[in-house]
Short mmCIF file of C-alpha atoms in Angstrom, two decimals:
data_model
loop_
_atom_site.label_atom_id
_atom_site.label_comp_id
_atom_site.label_asym_id
_atom_site.label_seq_id
_atom_site.Cartn_x
_atom_site.Cartn_y
_atom_site.Cartn_z
CA MET A 1 6.10 -15.31 49.72
CA THR A 2 3.48 -13.79 47.36
CA ALA A 3 0.02 -14.78 46.65
CA PRO A 4 -0.90 -16.99 43.64
CA ALA A 5 -0.98 -14.87 40.83
CA LEU A 6 -4.60 -14.35 38.76
CA PRO A 7 -4.95 -13.40 35.28
CA ALA A 8 -4.99 -9.74 34.47
CA SER A 9 -6.57 -9.67 30.97
CA ASP A 10 -10.00 -8.17 30.12
CA GLU A 11 -13.21 -10.34 30.41
CA GLY A 12 -14.01 -10.34 26.78
CA GLY A 13 -10.30 -11.76 25.96
CA ASP A 14 -9.56 -9.03 23.56
CA GLY A 15 -6.04 -8.25 25.06
CA GLY A 16 -4.46 -7.32 28.54
CA ARG A 17 -5.13 -4.33 30.38
CA GLY A 18 -1.76 -2.83 28.89
CA GLY A 19 -2.57 -3.65 25.48
CA GLY A 20 -0.72 -6.75 25.33
CA ALA A 21 -1.66 -10.09 23.47
CA ALA A 22 -5.07 -12.02 24.95
CA ALA A 23 -3.59 -14.96 27.29
CA THR A 24 -3.79 -18.24 26.11
CA PRO A 25 -5.97 -20.74 28.10
CA ALA A 26 -3.04 -22.61 29.27
CA ALA A 27 -1.34 -19.23 30.33
CA SER A 28 -4.43 -18.13 32.19
CA CYS A 29 -4.62 -21.41 33.94
CA ARG A 30 -0.74 -21.14 35.19
CA GLU A 31 -1.31 -17.42 36.11
CA ALA A 32 -4.22 -18.49 37.98
CA GLY A 33 -1.99 -20.94 39.99
CA LEU A 34 -4.13 -23.83 38.17
CA ASP A 35 -2.36 -26.72 36.47
CA VAL A 36 -2.23 -27.56 32.73
CA ALA A 37 -1.53 -31.20 31.76
CA ALA A 38 1.33 -31.74 29.02
CA GLY A 39 0.15 -30.73 25.57
CA GLY A 40 -2.23 -28.29 26.90
CA GLU A 41 -4.79 -30.42 27.87
CA ARG A 42 -6.55 -29.08 31.02
CA VAL A 43 -6.78 -30.95 34.26
CA PRO A 44 -10.23 -32.06 35.55
CA ARG A 45 -12.44 -29.26 36.36
CA LEU A 46 -12.74 -29.98 40.04
CA ARG A 47 -9.31 -29.49 40.31
CA HIS A 48 -9.48 -26.09 39.08
CA GLU A 49 -11.98 -25.12 41.28
CA LEU A 50 -10.18 -26.34 44.38
CA ARG A 51 -7.00 -24.65 43.31
CA ALA A 52 -8.97 -21.42 42.71
CA VAL A 53 -10.49 -21.95 46.30
CA HIS A 54 -6.98 -22.09 47.41
CA ALA A 55 -5.74 -19.22 45.85
CA LEU A 56 -8.33 -16.85 47.34
CA VAL A 57 -7.71 -18.37 50.73
CA HIS A 58 -4.08 -17.89 50.34
CA ARG A 59 -4.42 -14.15 49.46
CA ASP A 60 -6.30 -13.59 52.51
CA LEU A 61 -3.98 -15.30 54.71
CA LEU A 62 -1.28 -13.43 53.47
CA ARG A 63 -2.93 -10.14 53.88
CA LEU A 64 -3.59 -11.24 57.62
CA ALA A 65 0.27 -12.20 57.94
CA SER A 66 1.24 -8.91 56.47
CA GLN A 67 -0.69 -6.73 58.57
CA PRO A 68 0.27 -7.74 62.31
CA VAL A 69 -0.27 -3.95 63.67
CA HIS A 70 -3.58 -3.89 61.91
CA THR A 71 -4.53 -7.24 63.46
CA ALA A 72 -3.47 -6.42 66.85
CA LEU A 73 -5.60 -3.02 66.78
CA MET A 74 -8.67 -5.05 65.68
CA LEU A 75 -8.27 -6.98 68.92
CA VAL A 76 -7.98 -4.09 71.31
CA GLN A 77 -11.59 -3.23 71.32
CA PRO A 78 -12.79 -6.85 72.33
CA VAL A 79 -10.32 -6.93 74.95
CA LEU A 80 -11.29 -3.46 76.45
CA TYR A 81 -14.73 -4.71 76.41
CA LEU A 82 -13.94 -7.54 78.24
CA PHE A 83 -11.97 -6.45 80.90
CA ILE A 84 -13.03 -2.62 81.49
CA LEU A 85 -16.70 -3.04 80.88
CA GLY A 86 -16.84 -6.55 82.12
CA GLY A 87 -14.90 -5.62 85.29
CA GLY A 88 -16.77 -2.58 86.05
CA LEU A 89 -20.35 -4.05 85.44
CA ALA A 90 -19.35 -7.21 87.57
CA ALA A 91 -19.46 -5.34 90.67
CA LEU A 92 -23.29 -4.16 89.66
CA ILE A 93 -24.46 -7.14 88.25
CA PRO A 94 -25.41 -10.04 90.80
CA ASN A 95 -24.10 -13.49 89.59
CA SER A 96 -27.32 -14.94 90.56
CA SER A 97 -29.00 -13.31 87.80
CA LEU A 98 -26.49 -14.63 85.08
CA GLY A 99 -25.43 -18.16 86.78
CA GLY A 100 -21.90 -16.93 87.05
CA GLY A 101 -19.70 -14.12 86.77
CA TYR A 102 -20.39 -11.17 84.26
CA GLN A 103 -17.09 -11.42 82.70
CA THR A 104 -17.76 -15.09 81.86
CA PHE A 105 -21.11 -14.06 80.58
CA LEU A 106 -19.62 -11.50 78.35
CA PHE A 107 -16.88 -13.79 76.99
CA PRO A 108 -19.21 -15.14 74.06
CA GLY A 109 -20.19 -11.74 73.09
CA VAL A 110 -16.76 -10.44 73.02
CA LEU A 111 -15.84 -13.31 70.72
CA MET A 112 -18.68 -12.42 68.45
CA MET A 113 -17.31 -8.79 68.30
CA THR A 114 -13.98 -10.40 67.38
CA VAL A 115 -15.08 -12.68 64.61
CA GLN A 116 -17.50 -10.26 62.96
CA THR A 117 -15.33 -7.50 61.89
CA PRO A 118 -12.97 -9.45 59.68
CA ALA A 119 -16.29 -11.39 58.39
CA ILE A 120 -17.87 -7.97 57.24
CA MET A 121 -14.45 -7.08 55.94
CA VAL A 122 -14.91 -9.62 53.24
CA GLY A 123 -17.79 -7.77 51.84
CA ILE A 124 -16.15 -4.45 51.66
CA ARG A 125 -13.05 -6.16 49.76
CA LEU A 126 -15.65 -7.72 47.26
CA ILE A 127 -16.84 -4.21 46.41
CA THR A 128 -13.44 -2.60 46.49
CA ASP A 129 -12.23 -5.23 44.27
CA ARG A 130 -14.99 -4.96 41.76
CA GLN A 131 -14.14 -1.03 41.58
CA SER A 132 -10.53 -1.77 40.93
CA GLY A 133 -11.01 -4.24 38.32
CA TYR A 134 -9.62 -7.22 40.33
CA VAL A 135 -12.79 -9.09 40.14
CA ARG A 136 -13.04 -8.65 36.31
CA GLU A 137 -9.56 -10.40 36.22
CA LEU A 138 -10.71 -13.22 38.59
CA LEU A 139 -13.45 -13.74 36.24
CA MET A 140 -10.86 -14.59 33.35
CA ALA A 141 -9.72 -17.82 35.50
CA PRO A 142 -11.26 -21.07 34.07
CA VAL A 143 -13.25 -21.60 36.99
CA SER A 144 -17.01 -20.65 37.81
CA ARG A 145 -17.85 -17.57 39.43
CA PRO A 146 -19.78 -19.33 42.70
CA THR A 147 -16.19 -21.03 43.27
CA LEU A 148 -14.76 -17.37 43.24
CA LEU A 149 -17.20 -16.33 45.69
CA LEU A 150 -16.77 -19.74 47.76
CA GLY A 151 -13.22 -18.85 48.06
CA SER A 152 -13.84 -15.53 49.33
CA CYS A 153 -16.12 -16.94 51.81
CA ALA A 154 -13.61 -19.40 53.09
CA GLY A 155 -10.69 -17.21 53.29
CA GLY A 156 -12.94 -14.54 55.28
CA THR A 157 -14.24 -17.50 57.67
CA ILE A 158 -10.59 -18.58 58.32
CA VAL A 159 -9.40 -15.13 59.16
CA ALA A 160 -12.14 -14.35 61.32
CA THR A 161 -11.61 -17.60 63.08
CA VAL A 162 -8.00 -17.25 63.52
CA GLN A 163 -8.55 -13.59 65.07
CA GLY A 164 -11.17 -14.87 67.35
CA ALA A 165 -8.74 -17.87 68.48
CA VAL A 166 -6.22 -15.42 69.56
CA LEU A 167 -8.72 -14.42 72.42
CA LEU A 168 -8.92 -17.93 73.59
CA VAL A 169 -5.74 -17.56 75.56
CA LEU A 170 -7.82 -15.14 77.82
CA VAL A 171 -10.13 -17.92 79.18
CA GLY A 172 -8.00 -18.36 82.36
CA ALA A 173 -8.19 -14.59 83.22
CA ILE A 174 -11.92 -14.90 83.21
CA GLY A 175 -11.93 -17.85 85.44
CA LEU A 176 -12.55 -20.66 82.91
CA PRO A 177 -10.28 -23.56 82.66
CA TYR A 178 -7.88 -24.12 80.15
CA ASP A 179 -9.53 -27.47 78.92
CA PRO A 180 -8.94 -28.50 75.45
CA LEU A 181 -12.40 -29.88 74.84
CA LEU A 182 -13.86 -26.48 75.70
CA LEU A 183 -11.36 -24.55 73.54
CA ALA A 184 -12.23 -26.86 70.76
CA LEU A 185 -15.98 -26.46 71.17
CA LEU A 186 -15.44 -22.61 71.30
CA LEU A 187 -13.39 -22.78 68.14
CA ALA A 188 -15.96 -25.07 66.32
CA GLY A 189 -18.52 -22.46 67.57
CA MET A 190 -16.30 -19.55 66.01
CA ILE A 191 -15.85 -21.35 62.63
CA LEU A 192 -19.56 -21.76 62.33
CA THR A 193 -20.50 -18.13 63.09
CA SER A 194 -17.63 -16.84 61.15
CA PHE A 195 -18.96 -18.62 58.11
CA THR A 196 -22.49 -17.57 58.58
CA LEU A 197 -21.33 -13.98 59.21
CA THR A 198 -18.89 -13.83 56.24
CA ALA A 199 -21.81 -15.48 53.88
CA LEU A 200 -24.28 -12.75 54.85
CA ALA A 201 -21.52 -10.10 54.48
CA LEU A 202 -21.17 -11.18 50.78
CA THR A 203 -24.87 -11.49 50.09
CA LEU A 204 -25.05 -7.86 51.08
CA ALA A 205 -22.11 -6.88 49.13
CA VAL A 206 -22.82 -8.59 45.91
CA GLY A 207 -25.58 -6.22 45.02
CA LEU A 208 -23.84 -3.33 45.83
CA ASP A 209 -21.20 -1.19 44.00
CA ARG A 210 -20.17 1.46 46.50
CA PRO A 211 -18.33 0.68 49.86
CA GLU A 212 -20.00 3.89 51.39
CA VAL A 213 -23.23 2.31 51.00
CA PHE A 214 -22.01 -0.94 52.37
CA ASN A 215 -20.74 0.84 55.38
CA MET A 216 -23.79 3.11 56.02
CA LEU A 217 -26.21 -0.20 56.08
CA LEU A 218 -23.72 -1.96 58.39
CA GLY A 219 -23.89 0.97 60.62
CA LEU A 220 -27.81 0.86 60.64
CA VAL A 221 -28.08 -3.01 61.41
CA MET A 222 -25.07 -4.13 63.11
CA MET A 223 -25.39 -2.35 66.45
CA PRO A 224 -28.84 -3.36 67.06
CA LEU A 225 -28.14 -6.99 66.06
CA LEU A 226 -24.94 -6.83 68.82
CA LEU A 227 -27.55 -5.41 71.27
CA LEU A 228 -30.26 -7.90 70.53
CA SER A 229 -27.54 -10.95 70.68
CA GLY A 230 -27.68 -11.56 74.35
CA GLY A 231 -23.99 -10.84 74.06
CA PHE A 232 -24.15 -7.98 76.79
CA PHE A 233 -26.96 -8.81 78.93
CA PRO A 234 -29.61 -11.74 78.81
CA VAL A 235 -32.22 -11.29 76.26
CA GLN A 236 -34.97 -12.22 78.78
CA ASN A 237 -34.16 -8.86 80.44
CA LEU A 238 -35.03 -7.06 77.01
CA PRO A 239 -38.47 -5.48 76.47
CA GLY A 240 -40.98 -8.02 75.34
CA TRP A 241 -41.49 -6.45 71.87
CA THR A 242 -37.91 -7.22 71.21
CA HIS A 243 -38.16 -11.04 71.58
CA ALA A 244 -39.23 -11.69 68.17
CA LEU A 245 -36.61 -9.72 66.85
CA VAL A 246 -33.95 -11.96 68.89
CA ASP A 247 -35.52 -14.92 67.44
CA VAL A 248 -34.54 -13.88 63.81
CA ASN A 249 -31.08 -12.42 64.76
CA PRO A 250 -28.18 -14.86 63.57
CA LEU A 251 -25.83 -13.04 65.99
CA ALA A 252 -28.13 -14.42 68.73
CA TYR A 253 -27.85 -17.83 67.81
CA GLY A 254 -24.00 -17.63 67.60
CA VAL A 255 -23.63 -15.92 70.88
CA ASP A 256 -26.00 -18.45 72.77
CA LEU A 257 -24.22 -21.26 71.16
CA LEU A 258 -20.58 -20.38 72.04
CA ARG A 259 -22.28 -19.55 75.58
CA ARG A 260 -23.66 -23.15 75.89
CA CYS A 261 -20.24 -24.55 74.56
CA ILE A 262 -19.02 -22.96 77.84
CA ALA A 263 -21.76 -24.16 80.10
CA LEU A 264 -21.22 -27.80 78.73
CA ARG A 265 -17.47 -28.02 80.23
CA ALA A 266 -17.46 -25.11 82.98
CA PRO A 267 -20.82 -25.34 84.68
CA ARG A 268 -19.57 -23.01 87.24
CA GLY A 269 -19.35 -20.16 84.61
CA GLY A 270 -23.21 -20.73 84.15
CA ALA A 271 -25.08 -19.52 81.18
CA ALA A 272 -28.26 -17.39 81.14
CA ASN A 273 -31.01 -18.31 79.03
CA GLY A 274 -30.61 -17.05 75.28
CA VAL A 275 -32.76 -17.70 72.59
CA GLU A 276 -36.42 -19.11 73.44
CA TRP A 277 -39.18 -20.11 70.96
CA ALA A 278 -42.39 -19.70 73.13
CA GLY A 279 -40.50 -20.39 76.45
CA TRP A 280 -38.54 -23.75 74.69
CA GLN A 281 -34.72 -23.20 74.32
CA PRO A 282 -33.85 -25.06 71.07
CA PRO A 283 -30.97 -27.61 71.19
CA LEU A 284 -27.27 -26.70 70.81
CA LEU A 285 -27.24 -28.79 67.85
CA LEU A 286 -30.01 -27.30 66.16
CA GLU A 287 -28.92 -23.81 66.91
CA GLY A 288 -25.58 -25.14 65.06
CA ALA A 289 -27.86 -26.21 62.33
CA ILE A 290 -29.60 -23.07 62.12
CA LEU A 291 -26.52 -21.13 61.66
CA LEU A 292 -25.03 -23.46 58.95
CA GLY A 293 -28.19 -23.33 57.07
CA LEU A 294 -28.67 -19.83 57.13
CA GLY A 295 -24.93 -19.37 55.96
CA ALA A 296 -25.32 -22.02 53.31
CA VAL A 297 -28.74 -20.22 52.04
CA ALA A 298 -26.97 -16.90 52.18
CA LEU A 299 -23.89 -18.01 49.92
CA LEU A 300 -26.12 -20.06 47.38
CA TRP A 301 -28.24 -16.92 46.78
CA ALA A 302 -25.20 -14.44 46.74
CA ALA A 303 -23.36 -17.06 44.20
CA ARG A 304 -26.65 -16.77 42.06
CA ARG A 305 -26.56 -12.95 42.03
CA PHE A 306 -22.88 -13.22 41.51
CA SER A 307 -23.32 -15.40 38.42
CA ARG A 308 -25.25 -12.96 36.60
CA PRO A 309 -23.46 -11.15 33.67
CA GLU A 310 -22.34 -7.81 34.58
#
């Protein structure tokens, strides 16, 4: 099974990369996996846009399926954090300070670690695809540039969620029930968090032309964001001057959302307070709306930047 083919001609339409004749609009549509009606008439634009999104999502899923070893290795670090770090600190941190066991407290942070890596990889792929000329070929498809970015974001969101969902089989090992509603809530939280992280990664990558710069920026910001997310210890135990940083940290809202989903279905698991605004904890739905709004704004801003002629 192969990914849907996309056109491979230059942006100006003056011939293919190998010097062949310029592709006709109908041929370009077919190569992009888009339908053309009889007589060469194009199908409605919306259908073009949806099929372009499908082609890009399909490409990401094929990459995920073709690299099982790489995917498994990406899951090793979160599992080690959960059982080695979590198991070691569980004996040192009293449950009363967390409302439950430390491994249960750590689990949302581990899920966040799991989904953030594939979400960030979408930004790196955008830069490398631009360098290799793949983005230039994508731009020949009869669809808008924002649609191409939306397809990349959708593919990254699905891949990140799938990898995070694999860890849901471990809930029983940390004392949580295999409750279908609990698993559904965690899955929904990971979808929302993955979307936001993918959109932010694309926002950062769309203005860069070298993956080395992207990796350097991530190295500077990702670890502080993780430490300030409340994934490893309650944010109330952090120094007072960091609380303002926690309030604007998207990872903190993602971790808190997942942790409160656990508390809804497994009260014995407990949930230490996470994000607070002047001592007031925002409702669960408001935290979800903040994540969704942030992801939407980031994606719209990235699409506007991506729409500018190169």
